Short mmCIF file of C-alpha atoms in Angstrom, two decimals:
data_model
loop_
_atom_site.label_atom_id
_atom_site.label_comp_id
_atom_site.label_asym_id
_atom_site.label_seq_id
_atom_site.Cartn_x
_atom_site.Cartn_y
_atom_site.Cartn_z
CA UNK A 2 -6.33 38.94 -2.43
CA UNK A 3 -3.35 37.44 -4.31
CA UNK A 4 -5.64 35.91 -6.95
CA UNK A 5 -7.15 39.49 -7.71
CA UNK A 6 -3.75 41.16 -7.84
CA UNK A 7 -2.35 38.38 -10.08
CA UNK A 8 -5.22 39.06 -12.53
CA UNK A 9 -4.10 42.55 -12.81
CA UNK A 10 -0.59 41.56 -13.88
CA UNK A 11 0.29 41.46 -17.58
CA UNK A 12 -0.46 38.14 -19.08
CA UNK A 13 2.64 36.00 -19.88
CA UNK A 14 3.22 36.15 -23.70
CA UNK A 15 3.80 32.84 -25.28
CA UNK A 16 7.01 32.73 -27.29
CA UNK A 17 6.53 32.41 -31.10
CA UNK A 18 10.00 30.91 -31.46
CA UNK A 19 9.64 28.18 -28.94
CA UNK A 20 10.13 25.52 -31.60
CA UNK A 21 13.08 27.19 -33.32
CA UNK A 22 15.03 24.90 -35.76
CA UNK A 23 18.26 23.66 -34.53
CA UNK A 24 21.24 25.79 -35.44
CA UNK A 25 24.52 24.04 -36.68
CA UNK A 26 28.13 25.26 -37.38
CA UNK A 27 29.14 24.91 -41.07
CA UNK A 28 32.48 25.10 -42.50
CA UNK A 29 32.66 26.69 -46.05
CA UNK A 30 35.06 27.34 -48.99
CA UNK A 31 34.49 29.80 -51.72
CA UNK A 32 35.69 32.40 -54.09
CA UNK A 33 35.14 36.10 -53.36
CA UNK A 34 34.49 39.04 -55.97
CA UNK A 35 38.28 39.35 -56.62
CA UNK A 36 38.65 35.68 -57.57
CA UNK A 37 40.54 34.84 -54.32
CA UNK A 38 39.89 31.59 -52.55
CA UNK A 39 38.43 32.17 -49.03
CA UNK A 40 36.96 29.91 -46.26
CA UNK A 41 35.39 30.32 -42.78
CA UNK A 42 32.65 29.23 -40.57
CA UNK A 43 29.03 30.30 -40.28
CA UNK A 44 26.04 29.15 -38.12
CA UNK A 45 22.77 28.24 -39.66
CA UNK A 46 20.01 25.68 -39.97
CA UNK A 47 20.99 24.17 -43.27
CA UNK A 48 23.56 24.10 -46.05
CA UNK A 49 21.16 26.15 -48.35
CA UNK A 50 20.92 28.98 -45.80
CA UNK A 51 24.68 29.17 -45.52
CA UNK A 52 25.04 29.27 -49.31
CA UNK A 53 22.49 32.13 -49.42
CA UNK A 54 24.33 34.09 -46.84
CA UNK A 55 27.57 33.55 -48.73
CA UNK A 56 26.07 34.72 -52.06
CA UNK A 57 24.67 37.78 -50.25
CA UNK A 58 28.21 38.60 -49.14
CA UNK A 59 29.67 38.28 -52.73
CA UNK A 60 31.11 34.84 -52.15
CA UNK A 61 30.55 32.05 -54.60
CA UNK A 62 30.33 28.92 -52.33
CA UNK A 63 32.48 25.96 -53.48
CA UNK A 64 31.80 23.62 -50.55
CA UNK A 65 29.76 23.81 -47.44
CA UNK A 66 29.71 21.09 -44.86
CA UNK A 67 28.28 20.69 -41.29
CA UNK A 68 31.34 21.02 -38.73
CA UNK A 69 31.71 17.71 -36.62
CA UNK A 70 32.85 17.84 -33.07
CA UNK A 71 36.46 16.57 -32.72
CA UNK A 72 36.76 13.28 -30.69
CA UNK A 73 38.73 15.15 -27.86
CA UNK A 74 35.74 17.42 -27.14
CA UNK A 75 33.76 14.35 -25.78
CA UNK A 76 36.09 14.46 -22.89
CA UNK A 77 35.68 18.24 -22.19
CA UNK A 78 34.04 19.26 -18.83
CA UNK A 79 30.18 19.53 -19.30
CA UNK A 80 28.22 22.42 -18.26
CA UNK A 81 26.40 21.72 -14.93
CA UNK A 82 23.69 23.43 -12.85
CA UNK A 83 26.21 25.12 -10.66
CA UNK A 84 27.92 26.67 -13.91
CA UNK A 85 24.49 28.10 -14.99
CA UNK A 86 23.91 29.43 -11.36
CA UNK A 87 27.33 31.20 -11.31
CA UNK A 88 26.70 32.49 -14.69
CA UNK A 89 23.44 34.02 -13.75
CA UNK A 90 24.83 35.62 -10.63
CA UNK A 91 27.64 37.43 -12.71
CA UNK A 92 25.11 38.62 -15.36
CA UNK A 93 23.02 40.03 -12.48
CA UNK A 94 26.01 41.72 -10.90
CA UNK A 95 27.20 43.25 -14.14
CA UNK A 96 23.88 44.47 -15.34
CA UNK A 97 23.27 46.06 -11.89
CA UNK A 98 26.55 47.84 -12.47
CA UNK A 99 25.32 49.24 -15.71
CA UNK A 100 27.31 47.16 -18.20
CA UNK A 101 25.32 46.67 -21.36
CA UNK A 102 23.85 43.01 -21.92
CA UNK A 103 25.89 42.13 -25.02
CA UNK A 104 29.16 43.51 -23.32
CA UNK A 105 28.30 41.43 -20.22
CA UNK A 106 27.77 38.14 -22.18
CA UNK A 107 31.05 38.73 -24.26
CA UNK A 108 33.06 39.30 -21.04
CA UNK A 109 31.73 36.35 -19.39
CA UNK A 110 32.10 34.27 -22.54
CA UNK A 111 35.75 35.04 -23.08
CA UNK A 112 36.68 34.71 -19.36
CA UNK A 113 34.92 31.34 -18.71
CA UNK A 114 37.17 28.41 -18.01
CA UNK A 115 34.95 25.70 -19.84
CA UNK A 116 35.05 25.67 -23.68
CA UNK A 117 31.49 24.46 -23.81
CA UNK A 118 30.25 27.45 -21.91
CA UNK A 119 32.13 29.74 -24.16
CA UNK A 120 30.71 28.16 -27.36
CA UNK A 121 27.18 28.31 -25.63
CA UNK A 122 27.64 32.11 -24.83
CA UNK A 123 28.94 32.76 -28.41
CA UNK A 124 25.76 31.34 -29.91
CA UNK A 125 23.60 33.31 -27.55
CA UNK A 126 25.67 36.62 -28.21
CA UNK A 127 25.18 36.07 -32.04
CA UNK A 128 21.40 35.58 -31.64
CA UNK A 129 21.09 38.67 -29.31
CA UNK A 130 23.26 40.87 -31.66
CA UNK A 131 21.11 39.78 -34.65
CA UNK A 132 18.01 41.41 -32.80
CA UNK A 133 16.51 38.41 -31.14
CA UNK A 134 15.50 39.09 -27.47
CA UNK A 135 17.48 37.42 -24.80
CA UNK A 136 14.70 35.15 -23.83
CA UNK A 137 14.24 33.94 -27.32
CA UNK A 138 17.94 33.20 -27.49
CA UNK A 139 18.06 31.19 -24.36
CA UNK A 140 14.95 29.18 -25.17
CA UNK A 141 16.53 26.50 -27.62
CA UNK A 142 19.07 25.54 -24.91
CA UNK A 143 16.70 24.06 -22.63
CA UNK A 144 19.35 21.69 -21.25
CA UNK A 145 20.92 24.61 -19.51
CA UNK A 146 17.97 27.13 -19.17
CA UNK A 147 14.55 25.61 -18.38
CA UNK A 148 11.29 27.08 -19.36
CA UNK A 149 10.92 28.70 -15.86
CA UNK A 150 14.25 30.49 -16.24
CA UNK A 151 13.46 31.83 -19.82
CA UNK A 152 9.84 32.83 -18.74
CA UNK A 153 11.44 34.96 -15.91
CA UNK A 154 13.95 36.51 -18.22
CA UNK A 155 10.93 37.29 -20.70
CA UNK A 156 9.25 38.90 -17.73
CA UNK A 157 12.12 41.15 -16.88
CA UNK A 158 12.42 42.21 -20.59
CA UNK A 159 8.79 43.29 -20.73
CA UNK A 160 8.96 45.09 -17.51
CA UNK A 161 12.36 46.78 -18.31
CA UNK A 162 14.01 45.40 -15.11
CA UNK A 163 16.21 42.55 -16.46
CA UNK A 164 18.91 43.25 -13.76
CA UNK A 165 16.45 42.78 -10.93
CA UNK A 166 15.06 39.60 -12.50
CA UNK A 167 18.40 38.08 -13.07
CA UNK A 168 19.24 38.79 -9.31
CA UNK A 169 16.00 36.96 -8.44
CA UNK A 170 16.90 34.28 -10.68
CA UNK A 171 20.36 33.98 -9.27
CA UNK A 172 18.96 33.90 -5.62
CA UNK A 173 16.44 31.36 -6.57
CA UNK A 174 19.11 29.05 -8.34
CA UNK A 175 21.54 29.38 -5.52
CA UNK A 176 18.98 28.51 -2.83
CA UNK A 177 17.82 25.57 -5.10
CA UNK A 178 21.21 24.19 -5.58
CA UNK A 179 22.05 24.49 -1.86
CA UNK A 180 18.84 22.57 -1.04
CA UNK A 181 19.64 19.93 -3.56
CA UNK A 182 23.07 19.42 -2.23
CA UNK A 183 21.55 18.93 1.26
CA UNK A 184 18.94 16.37 0.17
CA UNK A 185 21.68 14.47 -1.90
CA UNK A 186 23.77 14.54 1.28
CA UNK A 187 20.81 13.04 3.30
CA UNK A 188 20.36 10.28 0.69
CA UNK A 189 24.06 9.42 0.33
CA UNK A 190 24.64 8.32 3.98
CA UNK A 191 22.06 5.69 4.29
CA UNK A 192 23.18 4.36 0.72
CA UNK A 193 26.74 4.40 1.93
CA UNK A 194 25.93 2.31 4.91
CA UNK A 195 24.17 -0.40 2.83
CA UNK A 196 26.81 -0.52 0.19
CA UNK A 197 29.84 -0.80 2.72
CA UNK A 198 28.04 -3.25 4.83
CA UNK A 199 27.11 -5.61 1.76
CA UNK A 200 30.73 -5.22 0.34
CA UNK A 201 32.41 -6.11 3.63
CA UNK A 202 30.08 -9.11 4.17
CA UNK A 203 30.49 -10.31 0.47
CA UNK A 204 34.28 -10.22 0.81
CA UNK A 205 34.42 -12.05 4.12
CA UNK A 206 32.02 -14.93 2.68
CA UNK A 207 33.96 -15.21 -0.36
CA UNK A 208 37.61 -15.13 0.91
CA UNK A 209 37.76 -15.49 4.67
CA UNK A 210 35.04 -17.98 5.51
CA UNK A 211 36.28 -20.65 3.11
CA UNK A 212 39.62 -20.70 5.02
CA UNK A 213 37.90 -21.45 8.20
CA UNK A 214 35.90 -24.23 6.35
CA UNK A 215 38.98 -25.98 5.58
CA UNK A 216 40.09 -25.99 9.10
CA UNK A 217 36.76 -27.21 10.44
CA UNK A 218 36.97 -30.31 7.99
CA UNK A 219 39.49 -31.83 10.10
CA UNK A 220 37.63 -31.45 13.39
CA UNK A 221 35.48 -34.63 13.00
CA UNK A 222 32.68 -33.09 15.08
CA UNK A 223 29.23 -31.54 14.23
CA UNK A 224 29.47 -27.88 13.85
CA UNK A 225 27.23 -25.50 15.63
CA UNK A 226 24.01 -24.46 13.78
CA UNK A 227 25.15 -20.77 13.30
CA UNK A 228 28.39 -21.86 11.81
CA UNK A 229 26.63 -24.23 9.46
CA UNK A 230 24.42 -21.62 8.32
CA UNK A 231 27.14 -19.13 7.51
CA UNK A 232 29.09 -21.86 5.73
CA UNK A 233 25.93 -22.66 3.70
CA UNK A 234 25.70 -19.03 2.59
CA UNK A 235 29.51 -18.90 1.74
CA UNK A 236 29.19 -22.03 -0.49
CA UNK A 237 26.05 -20.79 -2.13
CA UNK A 238 27.78 -17.36 -2.87
CA UNK A 239 30.93 -19.05 -4.16
CA UNK A 240 29.06 -21.42 -6.50
CA UNK A 241 26.73 -18.71 -8.00
CA UNK A 242 28.33 -15.35 -7.28
CA UNK A 243 28.32 -14.47 -10.97
CA UNK A 244 24.52 -15.26 -11.34
CA UNK A 245 23.66 -13.28 -8.19
CA UNK A 246 25.76 -10.22 -9.32
CA UNK A 247 24.40 -10.50 -13.01
CA UNK A 248 20.70 -10.56 -11.54
CA UNK A 249 21.36 -7.60 -9.40
CA UNK A 250 22.98 -5.66 -12.20
CA UNK A 251 19.96 -6.53 -14.44
CA UNK A 252 17.55 -5.59 -11.94
CA UNK A 253 19.22 -2.21 -11.61
CA UNK A 254 19.48 -1.70 -15.26
CA UNK A 255 15.64 -2.53 -15.84
CA UNK A 256 14.66 -0.25 -13.02
CA UNK A 257 16.70 2.71 -14.31
CA UNK A 258 15.25 2.12 -17.81
CA UNK A 259 11.71 1.87 -16.46
CA UNK A 260 12.29 5.08 -14.38
CA UNK A 261 13.53 6.94 -17.32
CA UNK A 262 10.85 5.84 -19.82
CA UNK A 263 7.67 5.42 -17.68
CA UNK A 264 6.17 8.42 -15.80
CA UNK A 265 3.97 5.99 -13.91
CA UNK A 266 7.19 4.35 -12.38
CA UNK A 267 8.55 7.64 -11.49
CA UNK A 268 5.47 8.72 -9.79
CA UNK A 269 5.33 5.52 -7.82
CA UNK A 270 8.95 6.02 -6.85
CA UNK A 271 8.26 9.50 -5.65
CA UNK A 272 5.29 8.16 -3.47
CA UNK A 273 7.38 5.65 -1.86
CA UNK A 274 10.34 7.80 -1.07
CA UNK A 275 8.17 10.11 0.80
CA UNK A 276 7.27 7.32 3.26
CA UNK A 277 10.88 6.35 4.07
CA UNK A 278 11.57 7.13 7.83
CA UNK A 279 13.69 10.14 8.43
CA UNK A 280 14.41 10.61 4.68
CA UNK A 281 10.83 11.21 3.76
CA UNK A 282 10.46 13.95 6.19
CA UNK A 283 13.51 15.73 4.51
CA UNK A 284 12.02 15.17 0.99
CA UNK A 285 8.70 16.58 2.19
CA UNK A 286 10.20 19.80 3.50
CA UNK A 287 12.45 20.04 0.49
CA UNK A 288 9.62 19.94 -1.97
CA UNK A 289 7.70 22.45 -0.02
CA UNK A 290 10.75 24.81 0.16
CA UNK A 291 11.17 24.53 -3.75
CA UNK A 292 7.49 25.09 -4.37
CA UNK A 293 7.47 28.19 -2.06
CA UNK A 294 10.82 29.67 -3.53
CA UNK A 295 9.75 29.02 -7.10
CA UNK A 296 6.20 30.64 -6.77
CA UNK A 297 7.77 33.61 -4.88
CA UNK A 298 10.30 34.17 -7.52
CA UNK A 299 7.85 33.95 -10.33
CA UNK A 300 5.22 36.12 -8.60
CA UNK A 301 7.75 38.81 -7.68
CA UNK A 302 8.95 38.81 -11.28
CA UNK A 303 5.47 39.71 -12.65
CA UNK A 304 4.48 36.23 -13.87
CA UNK A 305 0.78 35.69 -13.27
CA UNK A 306 -0.16 33.50 -10.38
CA UNK A 307 -1.68 30.69 -12.46
CA UNK A 308 1.37 30.39 -14.45
CA UNK A 309 3.69 30.56 -11.46
CA UNK A 310 1.69 27.63 -9.81
CA UNK A 311 2.46 25.56 -12.97
CA UNK A 312 6.08 26.46 -12.71
CA UNK A 313 6.13 25.67 -9.06
CA UNK A 314 4.39 22.21 -9.56
CA UNK A 315 7.18 21.27 -11.95
CA UNK A 316 10.01 22.65 -9.77
CA UNK A 317 8.69 20.76 -6.68
CA UNK A 318 10.67 17.75 -7.63
CA UNK A 319 8.19 15.16 -6.58
CA UNK A 320 5.03 13.78 -8.40
CA UNK A 321 2.91 13.95 -5.18
CA UNK A 322 3.45 17.62 -4.82
CA UNK A 323 3.26 18.26 -8.62
CA UNK A 324 -0.11 16.66 -8.72
CA UNK A 325 -1.41 18.60 -5.64
CA UNK A 326 -0.15 22.05 -6.94
CA UNK A 327 -1.71 21.34 -10.39
CA UNK A 328 -4.96 20.74 -8.56
CA UNK A 329 -4.45 24.03 -6.56
CA UNK A 330 -3.93 25.82 -10.00
CA UNK A 331 -7.24 24.51 -11.26
CA UNK A 332 -9.06 25.60 -8.11
CA UNK A 333 -7.47 29.10 -8.35
CA UNK A 334 -8.32 29.26 -11.95
CA UNK A 335 -11.93 28.62 -11.09
CA UNK A 336 -11.81 31.61 -8.49
CA UNK A 337 -10.91 29.87 -5.10
CA UNK A 338 -8.27 31.45 -3.03
CA UNK A 339 -4.97 29.67 -3.07
CA UNK A 340 -4.81 28.94 0.65
CA UNK A 341 -8.31 27.37 0.57
CA UNK A 342 -7.41 25.27 -2.60
CA UNK A 343 -4.15 24.10 -0.77
CA UNK A 344 -6.09 23.03 2.29
CA UNK A 345 -8.30 20.72 0.19
CA UNK A 346 -5.31 18.66 -0.90
CA UNK A 347 -4.65 17.36 2.63
CA UNK A 348 -0.97 17.58 1.87
CA UNK A 349 0.24 21.10 2.97
CA UNK A 350 0.87 21.87 6.81
CA UNK A 351 -1.23 24.32 8.62
CA UNK A 352 1.67 26.78 8.96
CA UNK A 353 2.40 26.91 5.25
CA UNK A 354 -1.40 27.36 4.56
CA UNK A 355 -1.71 30.30 7.20
CA UNK A 356 1.41 32.09 5.79
CA UNK A 357 -0.12 31.89 2.40
CA UNK A 358 -3.50 33.30 3.70
CA UNK A 359 -1.76 36.08 5.31
CA UNK A 360 0.20 36.97 2.21
CA UNK A 361 -3.01 36.79 0.07
CA UNK A 362 -4.74 39.24 2.53
CA UNK A 363 -2.01 41.64 2.82
CA UNK A 364 -0.98 41.57 -0.85
CA UNK A 365 2.60 40.41 -0.04
CA UNK A 366 2.33 36.79 -1.18
CA UNK A 367 5.87 36.78 -2.57
CA UNK A 368 7.36 38.00 0.73
CA UNK A 369 5.39 35.33 2.69
CA UNK A 370 6.55 32.50 0.36
CA UNK A 371 10.14 33.60 0.72
CA UNK A 372 9.84 33.34 4.47
CA UNK A 373 8.08 29.89 4.12
CA UNK A 374 10.86 28.73 1.86
CA UNK A 375 13.51 30.04 4.43
CA UNK A 376 11.83 28.15 7.15
CA UNK A 377 11.80 24.72 5.40
CA UNK A 378 15.29 25.06 4.16
CA UNK A 379 16.49 25.59 7.69
CA UNK A 380 14.53 22.73 8.85
CA UNK A 381 16.14 20.47 5.93
CA UNK A 382 19.62 21.70 6.87
CA UNK A 383 18.89 20.68 10.54
CA UNK A 384 17.50 17.35 9.57
CA UNK A 385 20.29 16.45 7.33
CA UNK A 386 22.76 17.53 10.01
CA UNK A 387 20.91 15.36 12.58
CA UNK A 388 20.73 12.44 10.25
CA UNK A 389 24.42 12.61 9.45
CA UNK A 390 25.34 12.64 13.20
CA UNK A 391 23.07 9.61 13.51
CA UNK A 392 24.11 7.71 10.40
CA UNK A 393 27.89 7.40 11.60
CA UNK A 394 27.08 5.31 14.78
CA UNK A 395 24.55 3.48 12.72
CA UNK A 396 27.09 2.50 10.19
CA UNK A 397 29.59 1.31 12.95
CA UNK A 398 26.84 -0.80 14.51
CA UNK A 399 25.69 -2.36 11.26
CA UNK A 400 29.20 -3.13 10.08
CA UNK A 401 30.30 -4.44 13.47
CA UNK A 402 27.24 -6.56 13.67
CA UNK A 403 27.95 -8.19 10.42
CA UNK A 404 31.48 -8.55 10.88
CA UNK A 405 31.20 -9.62 14.59
CA UNK A 406 28.58 -12.16 13.62
CA UNK A 407 30.72 -13.72 11.02
CA UNK A 408 33.68 -13.92 13.54
CA UNK A 409 31.59 -15.48 16.18
CA UNK A 410 30.24 -18.08 13.64
CA UNK A 411 33.77 -19.01 12.70
CA UNK A 412 35.13 -19.20 16.37
CA UNK A 413 32.26 -21.14 17.90
CA UNK A 414 33.61 -24.64 16.77
CA UNK A 415 37.23 -23.53 18.14
CA UNK A 416 35.70 -22.51 21.49
CA UNK A 417 33.75 -26.02 21.59
CA UNK A 418 36.79 -27.86 20.88
CA UNK A 419 38.66 -26.15 23.64
CA UNK A 420 35.89 -27.11 25.99
CA UNK A 421 36.27 -30.69 24.88
CA UNK A 422 39.92 -30.76 25.33
CA UNK A 423 39.68 -29.24 28.88
#
């Protein structure tokens, strides 16, 4: 059973330095033992700590100040998820080749194209050289290395197989980034249709329709109802376009702010997006792929099943699946088999539950979960390709309908005048 085998695994040790104080760079000036003026930079948590280090080195500090980032650094390229993924793959490759950890980090730090990544690796190298385990050196930098990443590295350090763990992390992050890219692509096309259609319609109503209205003013005849409707919309938009755009901008701002600050709003949005036709199905499969890949990676790295479920819940990327997986975790903790606990949520498909059951019975849960993840990732890929091929003609139809409708509305009076003249 997976639950039984998980209980035999070593318990995940909690990190005693999870809340390490923030480390800064300080510039200092002082006088050495020979009475000569000297200066330099040191990293520490406070000015008093830096002064203590200098005194222990025989330097009398004359001034210590926290180093501020130059203005131009604000415009330097930021470290993104793909940079972290590439770094992980490079570390895995070099460790597998027998290169020592510190040497690996130094080589990658010197050769990286982004200054911020070089600075980040320099901080990590300094911590590792001082005797701090790599997992503890990574933990303060949660912006780039999340708890799952650090916990997997800690598991690799405890098992003595850091190269294998980094390889698993690299595969996990590569798959996760590829899946994220596919889902973003699926979300982008419908948004592009709406934005382009609205932009074209607004431009026509603001700049083209008014030109026809001036022409119609000299007809001296009643205009068709459709034409009057379009002209009315055009007048309203010209009169209060600034109010409409301001209201839309304010609504977007308030929504983004509420989404960032309120967990309830984020959960509700997650529930709604899963119900969107076509898009919802892709998001469902994407969440299951992330859950399966994360749990397989943690389980194979030696992380207990209970902790792996918690990590998988956070990595699923959707509140509906996060709540379901946390419920599964509670049931597994009480002694229930994982596949039975998943069935009680009424969320996971039978195929996924059957694969998990086979994995539990055969003792190869990580292999089965990897296969499940591969299946759903392929389904997401196929669904995105299908949606992409469908969106292109839909975009043409929508824009053609809007533009064609406006043209018909403007030319109807001209057609009627032609009939009257004939």
